[in-house]
CSV table of C-alpha atoms in Angstrom, one decimal:
chain,number,residue,atom,x,y,z
A,255,MET,CA,0.0,0.0,0.0
A,256,LEU,CA,2.8,2.4,0.9
A,257,GLU,CA,4.7,1.8,-2.3
A,258,GLU,CA,1.5,2.2,-4.3
A,259,LEU,CA,0.9,5.6,-2.6
A,260,ARG,CA,4.5,6.7,-3.4
A,261,GLU,CA,4.2,5.7,-7.1
A,262,LYS,CA,0.8,7.4,-7.5
A,263,ILE,CA,2.2,10.6,-6.1
A,264,LYS,CA,5.1,10.4,-8.5
A,265,GLU,CA,2.7,9.8,-11.4
A,266,LYS,CA,0.9,13.0,-10.4
A,267,GLY,CA,4.1,15.0,-10.6
A,268,GLY,CA,5.4,14.7,-7.0
A,269,PHE,CA,4.5,16.2,-3.6
A,270,VAL,CA,3.1,19.7,-3.2
A,271,ASN,CA,4.3,21.2,0.1
A,272,ALA,CA,1.4,23.8,0.4
A,273,HIS,CA,2.7,25.5,3.6
A,274,SER,CA,6.3,26.1,4.8
A,275,HIS,CA,8.5,28.9,6.2
A,276,LEU,CA,11.8,28.5,4.2
A,277,ASP,CA,13.1,31.9,5.2
A,278,ARG,CA,13.8,30.5,8.7
A,279,ALA,CA,14.6,26.9,7.7
A,280,ASN,CA,17.8,25.4,9.2
A,281,THR,CA,18.1,28.0,12.0
A,282,ALA,CA,17.4,25.9,15.1
A,283,ARG,CA,21.1,26.0,15.9
A,284,PHE,CA,20.9,29.7,16.7
A,285,PHE,CA,18.5,29.1,19.6
A,286,SER,CA,19.1,27.6,23.0
A,287,LYS,CA,17.1,24.5,24.2
A,288,GLU,CA,15.3,26.8,26.6
A,289,GLU,CA,14.2,29.0,23.7
A,290,GLN,CA,13.1,26.0,21.7
A,291,TYR,CA,10.7,25.0,24.5
A,292,LYS,CA,9.0,28.4,24.7
A,293,PHE,CA,5.4,28.9,23.6
A,294,LEU,CA,4.3,29.9,20.1
A,295,GLU,CA,3.6,33.6,20.8
A,296,GLU,CA,7.0,33.9,22.5
A,297,LYS,CA,8.7,32.4,19.5
A,298,TRP,CA,7.0,35.0,17.2
A,299,LYS,CA,9.3,37.5,19.0
A,300,LEU,CA,12.3,35.3,19.4
A,301,VAL,CA,12.9,34.9,15.7
A,302,ASP,CA,13.8,38.6,15.6
A,303,LYS,CA,17.2,37.6,17.1
A,304,ILE,CA,18.3,36.2,13.7
A,305,LYS,CA,16.2,38.5,11.5
A,306,LYS,CA,18.0,41.5,12.9
A,307,LYS,CA,21.3,40.1,11.5
A,308,ASP,CA,20.0,38.8,8.2
A,309,ASN,CA,20.5,40.6,4.9
A,310,TYR,CA,19.3,39.8,1.4
A,311,TRP,CA,22.1,37.2,0.8
A,312,SER,CA,21.5,35.3,4.0
A,313,TYR,CA,17.9,35.0,3.2
A,314,TYR,CA,18.7,34.0,-0.4
A,315,SER,CA,21.2,31.3,0.8
A,316,ARG,CA,18.9,29.9,3.4
A,317,ILE,CA,15.8,29.7,1.2
A,318,ASP,CA,17.8,28.3,-1.8
A,319,HIS,CA,19.4,25.6,0.4
A,320,ALA,CA,16.0,24.6,1.8
A,321,VAL,CA,14.6,24.4,-1.7
A,322,SER,CA,17.4,22.0,-2.6
A,323,GLN,CA,16.5,19.9,0.5
A,324,GLN,CA,12.9,19.8,-0.6
A,325,ILE,CA,13.7,18.7,-4.1
A,326,GLU,CA,15.8,15.8,-2.7
A,327,LYS,CA,12.6,14.6,-0.9
A,328,GLY,CA,10.5,14.5,-4.1
A,329,ILE,CA,8.8,17.8,-3.6
A,330,THR,CA,8.1,19.6,-6.9
A,331,THR,CA,5.9,22.5,-5.7
A,332,ILE,CA,6.4,24.5,-2.5
A,333,CYS,CA,4.6,27.5,-1.0
A,334,THR,CA,6.9,29.4,1.4
A,335,PHE,CA,5.6,32.1,3.7
A,336,VAL,CA,8.2,34.8,4.1
A,337,ASP,CA,8.1,37.4,6.9
A,338,VAL,CA,7.2,40.9,5.9
A,339,ASP,CA,7.6,43.2,8.9
A,340,PRO,CA,9.7,46.2,10.1
A,341,VAL,CA,12.6,43.9,11.0
A,342,THR,CA,12.8,41.8,7.8
A,343,THR,CA,11.4,44.6,5.5
A,344,ASN,CA,11.5,43.4,1.9
A,345,LYS,CA,14.6,41.2,2.0
A,346,ALA,CA,13.0,37.8,2.4
A,347,TYR,CA,10.3,38.0,-0.2
A,348,ILE,CA,12.6,39.6,-2.8
A,349,ALA,CA,15.1,36.7,-2.2
A,350,ALA,CA,12.3,34.1,-2.5
A,351,ARG,CA,11.0,35.7,-5.7
A,352,GLU,CA,14.4,35.7,-7.2
A,353,ILE,CA,14.9,32.0,-6.4
A,354,SER,CA,11.5,31.2,-7.8
A,355,ASN,CA,12.5,32.8,-11.1
A,356,LEU,CA,15.9,31.2,-11.3
A,357,ARG,CA,14.9,27.7,-10.3
A,358,LYS,CA,11.6,27.5,-12.2
A,359,PHE,CA,12.8,24.5,-14.2
A,360,ASP,CA,13.7,22.6,-11.0
A,361,VAL,CA,10.7,23.4,-8.8
A,362,THR,CA,7.6,25.6,-8.6
A,363,LEU,CA,8.2,28.0,-5.7
A,364,VAL,CA,5.2,30.1,-4.6
A,365,THR,CA,5.6,33.0,-2.2
A,366,ALA,CA,3.2,34.2,0.5
A,367,MET,CA,3.7,37.1,2.8
A,368,GLN,CA,3.7,36.3,6.6
A,369,THR,CA,2.3,39.2,8.6
A,370,LEU,CA,4.0,38.2,11.9
A,371,LYS,CA,3.8,41.7,13.4
A,372,GLY,CA,0.3,42.6,12.0
A,373,VAL,CA,-0.8,44.9,9.3
A,374,LEU,CA,-2.5,47.8,11.0
A,375,ASP,CA,0.4,50.1,11.9
A,376,PRO,CA,0.1,52.9,9.3
A,377,ASN,CA,3.9,53.4,9.4
A,378,HIS,CA,4.3,49.9,7.9
A,379,GLN,CA,1.5,49.8,5.4
A,380,THR,CA,3.5,51.0,2.4
A,381,MET,CA,5.9,48.2,2.9
A,382,LEU,CA,3.0,45.7,3.3
A,383,ARG,CA,1.3,47.0,0.2
A,384,ASN,CA,4.5,46.6,-1.9
A,385,ALA,CA,4.8,43.1,-0.6
A,386,ALA,CA,1.2,42.3,-1.3
A,387,ALA,CA,1.6,43.3,-4.9
A,388,ALA,CA,4.8,41.3,-5.3
A,389,VAL,CA,4.0,37.9,-3.7
A,390,ASN,CA,1.7,35.2,-5.1
A,391,ILE,CA,-0.4,34.8,-2.0
A,392,LEU,CA,-1.4,37.0,0.9
A,393,GLY,CA,-0.7,35.3,4.1
A,394,SER,CA,-2.3,36.3,7.3
A,395,LEU,CA,-1.7,35.8,11.0
A,396,PRO,CA,-4.6,37.5,12.8
A,397,GLY,CA,-2.9,37.1,16.1
A,398,GLY,CA,-0.3,39.6,14.9
A,399,ASP,CA,-2.9,42.3,15.6
A,400,LYS,CA,-4.2,40.7,18.8
A,401,GLY,CA,-7.5,42.3,19.9
A,402,LYS,CA,-8.0,43.7,16.4
A,403,GLU,CA,-8.4,40.5,14.4
A,404,ASN,CA,-11.4,41.8,12.5
A,405,GLU,CA,-9.5,44.9,11.3
A,406,HIS,CA,-6.6,42.7,10.4
A,407,ILE,CA,-8.5,40.3,8.2
A,408,ASP,CA,-10.5,43.2,6.6
A,409,TRP,CA,-7.1,44.8,5.6
A,410,ILE,CA,-5.8,41.5,4.2
A,411,MET,CA,-9.0,40.7,2.3
A,412,ASN,CA,-9.3,44.2,0.9
A,413,ALA,CA,-5.7,43.9,-0.3
A,414,ALA,CA,-6.5,40.5,-1.9
A,415,LYS,CA,-9.3,42.1,-3.9
A,416,ARG,CA,-7.1,45.0,-4.9
A,417,TYR,CA,-4.2,42.9,-6.1
A,418,LYS,CA,-6.3,39.9,-7.2
A,419,LYS,CA,-4.5,37.4,-4.9
A,420,ARG,CA,-5.5,34.3,-2.9
A,421,VAL,CA,-5.4,34.4,0.9
A,422,HIS,CA,-4.0,31.9,3.4
A,423,VAL,CA,-4.8,32.5,7.0
A,424,HIS,CA,-3.4,30.9,10.2
A,425,VAL,CA,-6.4,30.0,12.3
A,426,ASP,CA,-7.3,27.7,15.3
A,427,GLN,CA,-3.7,26.9,16.1
A,428,LEU,CA,-3.8,26.5,19.8
A,429,ASN,CA,-5.9,23.3,20.1
A,430,THR,CA,-8.4,24.8,22.5
A,431,PRO,CA,-12.2,25.1,22.5
A,432,LYS,CA,-11.8,28.8,23.2
A,433,GLU,CA,-10.9,29.3,19.5
A,434,LYS,CA,-13.6,29.5,16.8
A,435,GLU,CA,-11.5,31.1,14.1
A,436,THR,CA,-12.4,28.7,11.3
A,437,GLU,CA,-16.0,29.7,11.5
A,438,TRP,CA,-15.0,33.4,11.8
A,439,LEU,CA,-12.8,33.1,8.7
A,440,ALA,CA,-15.5,31.4,6.7
A,441,ARG,CA,-18.0,34.2,7.6
A,442,LYS,CA,-15.4,36.9,6.7
A,443,THR,CA,-14.7,35.2,3.4
A,444,ILE,CA,-18.4,35.4,2.5
A,445,GLU,CA,-18.7,39.0,3.8
A,446,HIS,CA,-15.9,40.0,1.4
A,447,GLY,CA,-17.1,38.1,-1.5
A,448,LEU,CA,-14.0,36.0,-1.7
A,449,GLU,CA,-15.7,32.6,-1.9
A,450,GLY,CA,-13.3,29.9,-3.2
A,451,LYS,CA,-10.2,32.1,-2.8
A,452,VAL,CA,-9.4,31.7,0.9
A,453,THR,CA,-7.5,28.8,2.7
A,454,ALA,CA,-7.4,28.1,6.4
A,455,VAL,CA,-4.0,26.9,7.6
A,456,HIS,CA,-4.1,24.5,10.6
A,457,SER,CA,-7.8,24.7,11.9
A,458,ILE,CA,-6.8,22.3,14.7
A,459,SER,CA,-9.1,23.8,17.4
A,460,LEU,CA,-12.0,22.9,15.2
A,461,ALA,CA,-11.7,19.3,16.5
A,462,CYS,CA,-12.1,20.6,20.1
A,463,HIS,CA,-15.7,21.4,19.6
A,464,PRO,CA,-18.9,19.2,19.8
A,465,ILE,CA,-19.9,17.4,16.7
A,466,LEU,CA,-23.0,19.6,16.1
A,467,TYR,CA,-20.9,22.7,16.1
A,468,ARG,CA,-18.4,21.1,13.8
A,469,LYS,CA,-21.1,20.1,11.3
A,470,GLU,CA,-22.5,23.7,11.3
A,471,VAL,CA,-19.0,25.1,10.6
A,472,TYR,CA,-18.5,22.6,7.7
A,473,LYS,CA,-21.7,23.9,6.1
A,474,ILE,CA,-20.5,27.5,6.5
A,475,CYS,CA,-17.1,26.5,5.0
A,476,GLN,CA,-18.9,24.9,2.0
A,477,ASP,CA,-20.8,28.2,1.4
A,478,ALA,CA,-17.5,30.1,1.7
A,479,GLY,CA,-15.6,27.7,-0.6
A,480,LEU,CA,-13.0,27.6,2.2
A,481,SER,CA,-10.2,25.2,1.6
A,482,PHE,CA,-7.7,23.9,4.2
A,483,ILE,CA,-4.0,23.1,4.7
A,484,THR,CA,-3.1,20.6,7.4
A,485,CYS,CA,0.4,20.5,8.8
A,486,PRO,CA,0.3,17.3,10.9
A,487,ALA,CA,3.6,17.4,12.7
A,488,ALA,CA,3.4,21.1,13.5
A,489,TRP,CA,1.1,20.6,16.5
A,490,ILE,CA,1.4,16.9,17.3
A,491,ASP,CA,3.7,18.0,20.2
A,492,HIS,CA,1.0,20.2,21.7
A,493,SER,CA,1.2,20.2,25.5
A,494,ARG,CA,-1.4,18.5,27.7
A,495,ARG,CA,-3.9,20.9,29.1
A,496,GLU,CA,-7.0,20.8,31.4
A,497,ASP,CA,-9.6,22.1,29.0
A,498,LEU,CA,-12.7,20.0,28.7
A,499,ALA,CA,-13.2,19.0,25.1
A,500,PRO,CA,-14.2,16.0,22.9
A,501,ILE,CA,-11.4,13.5,22.6
A,502,HIS,CA,-9.4,14.3,19.5
A,503,ASN,CA,-5.9,14.4,17.9
A,504,ALA,CA,-3.9,17.7,17.7
A,505,ILE,CA,-4.4,17.6,14.0
A,506,THR,CA,-6.9,19.2,11.6
A,507,PRO,CA,-10.0,16.9,11.5
A,508,VAL,CA,-9.3,16.1,7.8
A,509,ASP,CA,-11.5,12.9,7.7
A,510,GLU,CA,-14.5,15.0,8.5
A,511,LEU,CA,-13.5,17.8,6.1
A,512,LEU,CA,-13.3,15.2,3.3
A,513,GLN,CA,-16.7,13.8,4.3
A,514,HIS,CA,-18.1,17.3,3.7
A,515,ASP,CA,-16.4,17.7,0.3
A,516,LEU,CA,-14.0,20.3,1.5
A,517,THR,CA,-10.6,20.6,-0.2
A,518,VAL,CA,-7.6,19.7,1.9
A,519,ALA,CA,-3.9,20.1,1.1
A,520,ILE,CA,-0.9,19.3,3.2
A,521,GLY,CA,2.2,21.2,4.3
A,522,SER,CA,5.3,20.8,6.4
A,523,ASP,CA,5.2,24.2,8.2
A,524,ASN,CA,8.5,24.8,10.0
A,525,ILE,CA,11.8,23.0,9.0
A,526,TYR,CA,14.7,22.7,11.5
A,527,ASP,CA,14.0,26.0,13.2
A,528,VAL,CA,13.1,27.3,16.7
A,529,TYR,CA,9.5,26.1,16.2
A,530,LYS,CA,10.3,22.6,15.1
A,531,PRO,CA,14.0,21.8,15.6
A,532,PHE,CA,13.9,18.2,14.3
A,533,ALA,CA,11.3,18.6,11.5
A,534,ASP,CA,12.9,17.9,8.2
A,535,GLY,CA,10.2,18.8,5.7
A,536,ASP,CA,9.6,15.3,4.6
A,537,MET,CA,6.1,15.3,3.1
A,538,MET,CA,5.8,11.5,3.1
A,539,PHE,CA,6.3,11.6,6.9
A,540,GLU,CA,3.6,14.3,7.1
A,541,LEU,CA,1.2,12.3,4.9
A,542,ARG,CA,1.7,9.1,6.9
A,543,LEU,CA,1.2,11.0,10.2
A,544,LEU,CA,-2.1,12.4,8.8
A,545,LEU,CA,-3.4,9.1,7.5
A,546,GLU,CA,-2.7,7.3,10.8
A,547,ALA,CA,-4.1,10.1,13.0
A,548,CYS,CA,-7.3,10.5,10.9
A,549,LYS,CA,-7.7,7.0,9.5
A,550,ILE,CA,-7.6,8.0,5.9
A,551,TYR,CA,-6.8,4.8,4.0
A,552,ASP,CA,-8.1,5.7,0.6
A,553,VAL,CA,-5.0,5.9,-1.5
A,554,ASP,CA,-6.6,8.1,-4.2
A,555,GLU,CA,-7.8,10.6,-1.6
A,556,LEU,CA,-4.3,10.7,-0.1
A,557,VAL,CA,-2.8,11.3,-3.5
A,558,LYS,CA,-5.1,14.2,-4.0
A,559,ILE,CA,-4.2,15.7,-0.7
A,560,ALA,CA,-0.5,15.4,-1.5
A,561,THR,CA,-0.6,16.7,-5.0
A,562,THR,CA,-3.6,18.2,-6.9
A,563,ASN,CA,-5.3,19.7,-3.8
A,564,GLY,CA,-2.1,21.5,-3.0
A,565,LYS,CA,-2.0,23.0,-6.5
A,566,LYS,CA,-5.6,24.1,-6.1
A,567,VAL,CA,-5.1,26.0,-2.8
A,568,LEU,CA,-2.0,27.6,-4.4
A,569,GLY,CA,-4.0,28.8,-7.4
A,570,LEU,CA,-2.0,26.5,-9.8
A,571,GLY,CA,-4.7,24.1,-10.8
C-alpha cells in the first residue's frame, strides 16, 4: 500500500508542500534549548534575534538551500511564507521571488507574505502593500494584531481584492475550544465576496468542539468555498492541558472535512527552526502521520491531498 501511494504521487508530478517557512529553515542551531521549549507567541518575537542580523544574501542562501533539500525529498511544488515586517522589510520576499524565477525548471516556488507583526500600523503599510503586490499569496496571522483581528482580516481581504490574490490564514492553532477562528474566517470570506479564494491553515481547534458545532462550521465552510491546509507534525507536540473538550488528535479533522467535500492540502510548516528543531520537511512523513491520525486509508484521496489539492489551494490548478 505504501509503495502504491508513493508511485501514484510520482505519477501526479510529485509532492506539493502547500505551507512552509523556508526563510527561517535550518536556523534551530541559533536558539538555545530553553528558547526552543517556549510557547508559540513567545517564539514569534524570538525569531527577531536572527532576523536583525539577516541581509538579502543570508535569506537567499537559506531559502535556496531549503529548496534543494525539498527537491531531494521528491517535492516539486512549494509554498513558502516569508516574513514581511519592520525587521525583515522586503529582503526575504525579494530573495524568495528571485529564487522562484531562477529555479523555475527545478521546482515551482510560490511565495506568501507572513504578517507576523500585524498589518494595522500605518507606518508599515506602504511596505506591506508593496509586498502584497509582489508575492503570489497574501498570508495572514490574525494574532499579529491581537485584539483587532477583524480589522486585520479586513485589511488582508481588501488587499486581496485590490491585487487579485488568494489568501491563506493561520487559524485555530492552539488546540483549544476557546478558539472559533475557522467559523470566523469562513464568515469573513463570505462577507468580502472571496468565496473559493481563501484557505485556512491548521484549523486544529475545530476538533475541540462538539460534533453539532463542527457540522455547522463545515456547512459555512462549504458556502465560503473555504479550503484547508493541514500540517500534521506542526502541532502533534501540543502540551497536555486541562480544558474539557471532545477526545481528539492535535491535527486538523481532515477525515470530517473530506466527508463534507472540502478541499484539503498538506504542508510541512517549519523546518529545522526554533518552532520545530527536528522537523525535516519530509512530506511522506507528514502524509503518513495524517493518514494514521485521521484513519484515511483511501490511496486516491491521499494522493489528491499530497498533489492536486495542493495546487488548487495555491492557485495553480
